[in-house]
Tab-separated table of C-alpha atoms in Angstrom:
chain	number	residue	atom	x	y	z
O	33	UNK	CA	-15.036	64.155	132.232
O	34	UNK	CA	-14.996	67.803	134.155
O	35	UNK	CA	-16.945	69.469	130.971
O	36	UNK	CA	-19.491	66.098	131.086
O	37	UNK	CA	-19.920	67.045	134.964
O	38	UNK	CA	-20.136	70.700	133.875
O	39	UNK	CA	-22.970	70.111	131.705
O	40	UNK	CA	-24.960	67.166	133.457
O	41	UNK	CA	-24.786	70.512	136.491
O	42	UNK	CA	-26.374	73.068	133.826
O	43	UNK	CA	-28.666	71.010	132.499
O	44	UNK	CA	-30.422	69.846	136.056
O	45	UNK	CA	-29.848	73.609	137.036
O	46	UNK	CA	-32.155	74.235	133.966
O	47	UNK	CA	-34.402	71.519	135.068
O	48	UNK	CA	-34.965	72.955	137.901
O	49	UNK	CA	-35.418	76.376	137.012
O	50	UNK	CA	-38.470	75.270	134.368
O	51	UNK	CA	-40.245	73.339	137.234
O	52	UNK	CA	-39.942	75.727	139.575
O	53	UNK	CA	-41.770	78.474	137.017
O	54	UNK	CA	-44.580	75.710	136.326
O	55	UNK	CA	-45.196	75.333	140.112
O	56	UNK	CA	-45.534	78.821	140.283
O	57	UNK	CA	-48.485	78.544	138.328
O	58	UNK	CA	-49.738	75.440	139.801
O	59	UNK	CA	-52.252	76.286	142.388
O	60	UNK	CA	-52.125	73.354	143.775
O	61	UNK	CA	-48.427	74.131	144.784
O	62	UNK	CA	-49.215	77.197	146.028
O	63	UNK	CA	-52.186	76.434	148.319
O	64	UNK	CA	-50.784	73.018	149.621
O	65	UNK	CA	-46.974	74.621	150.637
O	66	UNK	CA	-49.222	77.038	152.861
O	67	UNK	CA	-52.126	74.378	154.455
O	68	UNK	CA	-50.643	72.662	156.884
O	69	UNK	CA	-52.648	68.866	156.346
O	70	UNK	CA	-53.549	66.065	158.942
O	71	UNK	CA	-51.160	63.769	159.278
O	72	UNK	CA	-53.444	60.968	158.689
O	73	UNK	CA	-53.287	61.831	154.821
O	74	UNK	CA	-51.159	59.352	153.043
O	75	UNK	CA	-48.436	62.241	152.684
O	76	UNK	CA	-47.504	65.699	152.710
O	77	UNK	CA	-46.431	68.506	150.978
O	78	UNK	CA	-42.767	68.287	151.783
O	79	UNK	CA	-42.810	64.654	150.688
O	80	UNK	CA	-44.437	65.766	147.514
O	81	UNK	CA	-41.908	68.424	147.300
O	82	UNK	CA	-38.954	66.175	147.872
O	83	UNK	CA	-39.741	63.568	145.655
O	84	UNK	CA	-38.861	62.562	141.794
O	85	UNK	CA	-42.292	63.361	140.764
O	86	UNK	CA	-42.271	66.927	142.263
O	87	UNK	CA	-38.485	66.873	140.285
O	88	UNK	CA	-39.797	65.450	137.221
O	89	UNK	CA	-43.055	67.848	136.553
O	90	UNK	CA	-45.362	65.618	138.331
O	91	UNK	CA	-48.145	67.498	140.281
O	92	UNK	CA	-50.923	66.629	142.577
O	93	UNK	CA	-53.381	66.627	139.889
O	94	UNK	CA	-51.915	63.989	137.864
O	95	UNK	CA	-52.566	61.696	140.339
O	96	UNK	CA	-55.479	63.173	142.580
O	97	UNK	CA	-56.858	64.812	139.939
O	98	UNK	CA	-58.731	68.248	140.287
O	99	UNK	CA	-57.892	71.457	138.888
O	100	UNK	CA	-54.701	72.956	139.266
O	101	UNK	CA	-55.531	76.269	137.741
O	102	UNK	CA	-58.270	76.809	139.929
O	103	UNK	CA	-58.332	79.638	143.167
O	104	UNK	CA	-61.633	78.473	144.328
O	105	UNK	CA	-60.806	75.373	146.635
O	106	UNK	CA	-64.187	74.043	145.506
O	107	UNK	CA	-63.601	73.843	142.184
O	108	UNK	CA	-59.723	72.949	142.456
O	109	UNK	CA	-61.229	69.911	144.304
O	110	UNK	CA	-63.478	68.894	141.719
O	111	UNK	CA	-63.545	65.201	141.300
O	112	UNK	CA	-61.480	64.403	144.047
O	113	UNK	CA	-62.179	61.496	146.339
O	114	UNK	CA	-60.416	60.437	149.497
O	115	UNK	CA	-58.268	57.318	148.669
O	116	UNK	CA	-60.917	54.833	150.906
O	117	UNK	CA	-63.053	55.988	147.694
O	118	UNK	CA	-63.652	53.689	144.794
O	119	UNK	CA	-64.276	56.884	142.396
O	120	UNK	CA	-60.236	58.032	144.355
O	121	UNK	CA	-58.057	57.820	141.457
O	122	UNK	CA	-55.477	57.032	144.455
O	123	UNK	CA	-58.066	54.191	145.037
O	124	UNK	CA	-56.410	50.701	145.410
O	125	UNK	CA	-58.342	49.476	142.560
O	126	UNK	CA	-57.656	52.393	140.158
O	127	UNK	CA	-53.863	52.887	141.345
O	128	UNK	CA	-51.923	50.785	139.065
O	129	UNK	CA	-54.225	52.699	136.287
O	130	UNK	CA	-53.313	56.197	137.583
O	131	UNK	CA	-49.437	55.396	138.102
O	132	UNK	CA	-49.710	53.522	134.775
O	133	UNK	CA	-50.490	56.754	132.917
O	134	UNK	CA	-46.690	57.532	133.419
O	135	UNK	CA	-45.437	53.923	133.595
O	136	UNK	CA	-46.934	52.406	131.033
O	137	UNK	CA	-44.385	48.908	130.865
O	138	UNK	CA	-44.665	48.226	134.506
O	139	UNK	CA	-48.518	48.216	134.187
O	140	UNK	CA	-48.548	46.189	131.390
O	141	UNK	CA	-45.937	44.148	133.458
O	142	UNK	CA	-48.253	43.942	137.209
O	143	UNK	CA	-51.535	43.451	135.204
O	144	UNK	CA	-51.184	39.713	134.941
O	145	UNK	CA	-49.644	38.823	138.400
O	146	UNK	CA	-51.824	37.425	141.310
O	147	UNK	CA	-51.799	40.921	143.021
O	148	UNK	CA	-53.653	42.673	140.232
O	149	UNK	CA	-56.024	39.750	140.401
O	150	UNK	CA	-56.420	39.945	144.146
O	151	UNK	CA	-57.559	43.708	143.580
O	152	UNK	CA	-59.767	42.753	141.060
O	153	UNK	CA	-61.717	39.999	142.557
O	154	UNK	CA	-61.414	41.469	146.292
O	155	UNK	CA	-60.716	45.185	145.941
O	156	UNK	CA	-57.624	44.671	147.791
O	157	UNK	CA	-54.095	43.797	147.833
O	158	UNK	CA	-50.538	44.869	146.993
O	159	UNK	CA	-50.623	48.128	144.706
O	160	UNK	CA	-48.278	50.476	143.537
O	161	UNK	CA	-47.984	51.875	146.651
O	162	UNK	CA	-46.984	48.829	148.829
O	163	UNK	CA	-43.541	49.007	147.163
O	164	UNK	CA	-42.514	52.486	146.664
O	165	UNK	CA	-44.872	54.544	149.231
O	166	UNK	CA	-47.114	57.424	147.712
O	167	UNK	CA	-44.150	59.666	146.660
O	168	UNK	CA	-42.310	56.630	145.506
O	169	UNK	CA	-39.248	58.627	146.887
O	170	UNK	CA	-37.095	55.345	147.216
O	171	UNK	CA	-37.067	51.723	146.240
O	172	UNK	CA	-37.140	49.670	149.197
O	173	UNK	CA	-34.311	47.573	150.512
O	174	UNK	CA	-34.729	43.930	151.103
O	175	UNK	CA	-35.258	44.223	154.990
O	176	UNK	CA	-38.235	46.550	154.218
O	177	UNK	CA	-39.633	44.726	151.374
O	178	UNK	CA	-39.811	41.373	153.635
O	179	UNK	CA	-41.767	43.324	156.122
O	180	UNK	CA	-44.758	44.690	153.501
O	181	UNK	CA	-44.620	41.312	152.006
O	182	UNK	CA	-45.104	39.962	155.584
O	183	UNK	CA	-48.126	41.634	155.883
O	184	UNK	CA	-49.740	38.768	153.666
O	185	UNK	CA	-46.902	36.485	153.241
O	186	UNK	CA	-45.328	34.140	155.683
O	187	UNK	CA	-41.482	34.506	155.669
O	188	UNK	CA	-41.008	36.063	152.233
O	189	UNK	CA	-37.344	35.327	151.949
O	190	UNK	CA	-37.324	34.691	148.439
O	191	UNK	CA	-38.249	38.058	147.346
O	192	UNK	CA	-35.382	39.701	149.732
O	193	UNK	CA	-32.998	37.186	148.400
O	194	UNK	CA	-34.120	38.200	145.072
O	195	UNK	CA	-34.118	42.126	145.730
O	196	UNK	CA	-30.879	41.933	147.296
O	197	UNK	CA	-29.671	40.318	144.429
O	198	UNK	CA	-31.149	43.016	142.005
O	199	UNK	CA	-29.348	45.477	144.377
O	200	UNK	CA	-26.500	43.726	144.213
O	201	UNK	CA	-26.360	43.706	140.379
O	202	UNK	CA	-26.857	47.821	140.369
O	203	UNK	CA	-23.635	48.332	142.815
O	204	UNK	CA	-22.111	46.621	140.291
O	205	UNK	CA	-22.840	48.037	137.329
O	206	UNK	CA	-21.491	51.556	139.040
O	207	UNK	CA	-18.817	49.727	140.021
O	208	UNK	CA	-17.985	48.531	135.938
O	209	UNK	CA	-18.331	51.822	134.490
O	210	UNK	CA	-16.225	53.507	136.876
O	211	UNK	CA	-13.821	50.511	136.113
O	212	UNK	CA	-14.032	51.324	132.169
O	213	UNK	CA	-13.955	55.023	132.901
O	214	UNK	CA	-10.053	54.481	134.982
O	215	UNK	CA	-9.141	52.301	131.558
O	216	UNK	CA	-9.942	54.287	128.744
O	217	UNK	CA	-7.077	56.331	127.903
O	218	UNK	CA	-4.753	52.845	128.270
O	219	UNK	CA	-6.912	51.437	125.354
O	220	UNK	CA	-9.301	53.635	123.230
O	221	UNK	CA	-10.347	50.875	121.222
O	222	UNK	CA	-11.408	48.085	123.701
O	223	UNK	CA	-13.211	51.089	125.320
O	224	UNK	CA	-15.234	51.912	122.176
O	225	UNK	CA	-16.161	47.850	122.266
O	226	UNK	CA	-16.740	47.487	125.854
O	227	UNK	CA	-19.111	50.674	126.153
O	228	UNK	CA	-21.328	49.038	123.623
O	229	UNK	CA	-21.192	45.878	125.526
O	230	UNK	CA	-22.218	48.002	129.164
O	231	UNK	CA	-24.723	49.606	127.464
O	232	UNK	CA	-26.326	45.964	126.774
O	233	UNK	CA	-25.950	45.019	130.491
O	234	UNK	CA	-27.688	48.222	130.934
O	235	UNK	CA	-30.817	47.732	129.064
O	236	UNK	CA	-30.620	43.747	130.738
O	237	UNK	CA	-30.985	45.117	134.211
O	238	UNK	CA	-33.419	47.679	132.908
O	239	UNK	CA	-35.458	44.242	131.405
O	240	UNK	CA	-35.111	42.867	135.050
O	241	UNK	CA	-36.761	45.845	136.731
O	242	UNK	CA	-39.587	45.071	134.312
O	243	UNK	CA	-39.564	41.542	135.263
O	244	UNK	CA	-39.820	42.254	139.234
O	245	UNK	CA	-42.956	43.915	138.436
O	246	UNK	CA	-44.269	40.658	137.095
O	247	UNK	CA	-43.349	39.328	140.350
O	248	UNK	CA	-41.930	35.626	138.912
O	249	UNK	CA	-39.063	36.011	141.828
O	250	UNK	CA	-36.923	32.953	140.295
O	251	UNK	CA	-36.478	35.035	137.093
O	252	UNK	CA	-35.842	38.058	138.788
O	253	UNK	CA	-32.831	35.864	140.546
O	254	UNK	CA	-31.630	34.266	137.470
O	255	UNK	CA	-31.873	36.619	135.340
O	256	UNK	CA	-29.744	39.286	138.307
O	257	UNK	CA	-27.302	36.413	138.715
O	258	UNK	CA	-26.517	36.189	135.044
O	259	UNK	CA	-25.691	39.891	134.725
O	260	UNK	CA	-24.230	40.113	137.986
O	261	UNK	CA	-21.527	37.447	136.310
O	262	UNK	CA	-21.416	39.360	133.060
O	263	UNK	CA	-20.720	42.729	134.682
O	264	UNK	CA	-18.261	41.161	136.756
O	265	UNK	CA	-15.995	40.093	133.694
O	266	UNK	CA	-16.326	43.614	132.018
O	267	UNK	CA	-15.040	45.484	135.089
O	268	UNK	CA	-11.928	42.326	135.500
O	269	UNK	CA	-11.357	43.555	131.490
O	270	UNK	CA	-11.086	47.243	132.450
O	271	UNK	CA	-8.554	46.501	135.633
O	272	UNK	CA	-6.420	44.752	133.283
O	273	UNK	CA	-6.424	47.159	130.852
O	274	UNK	CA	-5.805	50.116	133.427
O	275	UNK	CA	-2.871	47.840	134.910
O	276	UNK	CA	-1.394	47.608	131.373
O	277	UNK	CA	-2.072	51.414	131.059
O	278	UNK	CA	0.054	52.391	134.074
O	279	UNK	CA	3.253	50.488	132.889
């Protein structure tokens, strides 16, 4: 477990060593960390900077487009529109398009709901961005997804009840495979089966993040409910098998 730790620690250290040598070429990077912008932009530097997309490679041009190996600001800028733009790639129109370039299942997943119809037919409604913010730093909790769903949608208590659900189901997940971690010297083998079986619940919750995206809420609930119970059982297995273990 120390050595796993050891290199999961290297391996982000190297992570972050790589991006920070591709920022350095970014020009982007290095004009934006030193203009201080209006705060009536949808976001700043620093929440670029902190986010998973500044983590994961992602830089302004992938989503705003432009130039990043440009020094002229003009021609850095080339093709960018403000986000009230319909040519904006950051448009609300084009946004599921531009974040879809990266996430290609949870486009596939929004295009049919009635909020990518909304946009279509009215040039408005919930995007991308109504969820997880610009930076998508976070997901939101259920308290803060009631009050953007609010905006359009009396009392939306069915999408926190589902969301906390969803949340629920994560917690425990962590919860089972630090349950299976405690058991696995008592019994190698039911470890070997059970891992295989987590890994399943794993790519079920995965299926249900798709499925949110769809926005068919009584799914999402079944569907969390359901794995919330199977989880549940696999972490009661490991505490019996650590029990038996420490006899």
């Amino acid at each position: 477990m120390l050595m796993r730790r050891v290199l999961l620690q290297v391996v982000l250290a190297l992570v972050a060593v790589a991006a920070h040598a591709e920022w350095e070429q970014n020009e982007c990077v290095q004009c934006h960390k030193r203009e201080v912008l209006p705060i009536t932009l949808g976001h700043s530097f620093a929440d670029w900077q902190t986010s998973v997309h500044a983590h994961g490679g992602v830089g302004c041009e992938k989503c705003h487009g432009g130039d990043p190996a440009a020094r002229n600001a003009d021609v850095a800028h080339h093709g960018v529109h403000p986000a009230s733009e319909p040519e904006s790639s950051v448009h609300p129109t084009r946004l599921p398009d531009t974040c879809g370039t990266c996430h290609r299942n949870e486009l596939d997943a929004f295009k049919g709901t009635v909020h990518a119809r909304e946009l279509a037919a009215h040039d408005k409604g919930a995007t991308c961005f109504t969820c997880h913010g610009a930076m998508a730093t976070s997901l939101p909790t259920a308290r803060e997804l009631t009050e953007r769903c609010a905006v359009c949608h009396d009392k939306p208590v069915h999408a926190q009840t589902a969301l906390a659900m969803v949340a629920m189901t994560k917690t425990k997940l962590y919860h089972a495979r630090r349950a299976m971690d405690e058991a696995r010297r008592a019994n190698p083998a039911w470890y070997e089966d059970a891992i295989r079986r987590f890994h399943g619940l794993e790519r079920d919750y995965h299926d249900i993040q798709l499925k949110w995206h769809t926005f068919d809420l009584d799914a999402v609930l079944q569907q969390s409910r359901d794995l919330f119970k199977l989880t549940d059982a696999i972490t009661n297995e490991a505490e019996v098998m650590a029990r038996r273990g420490a006899k």
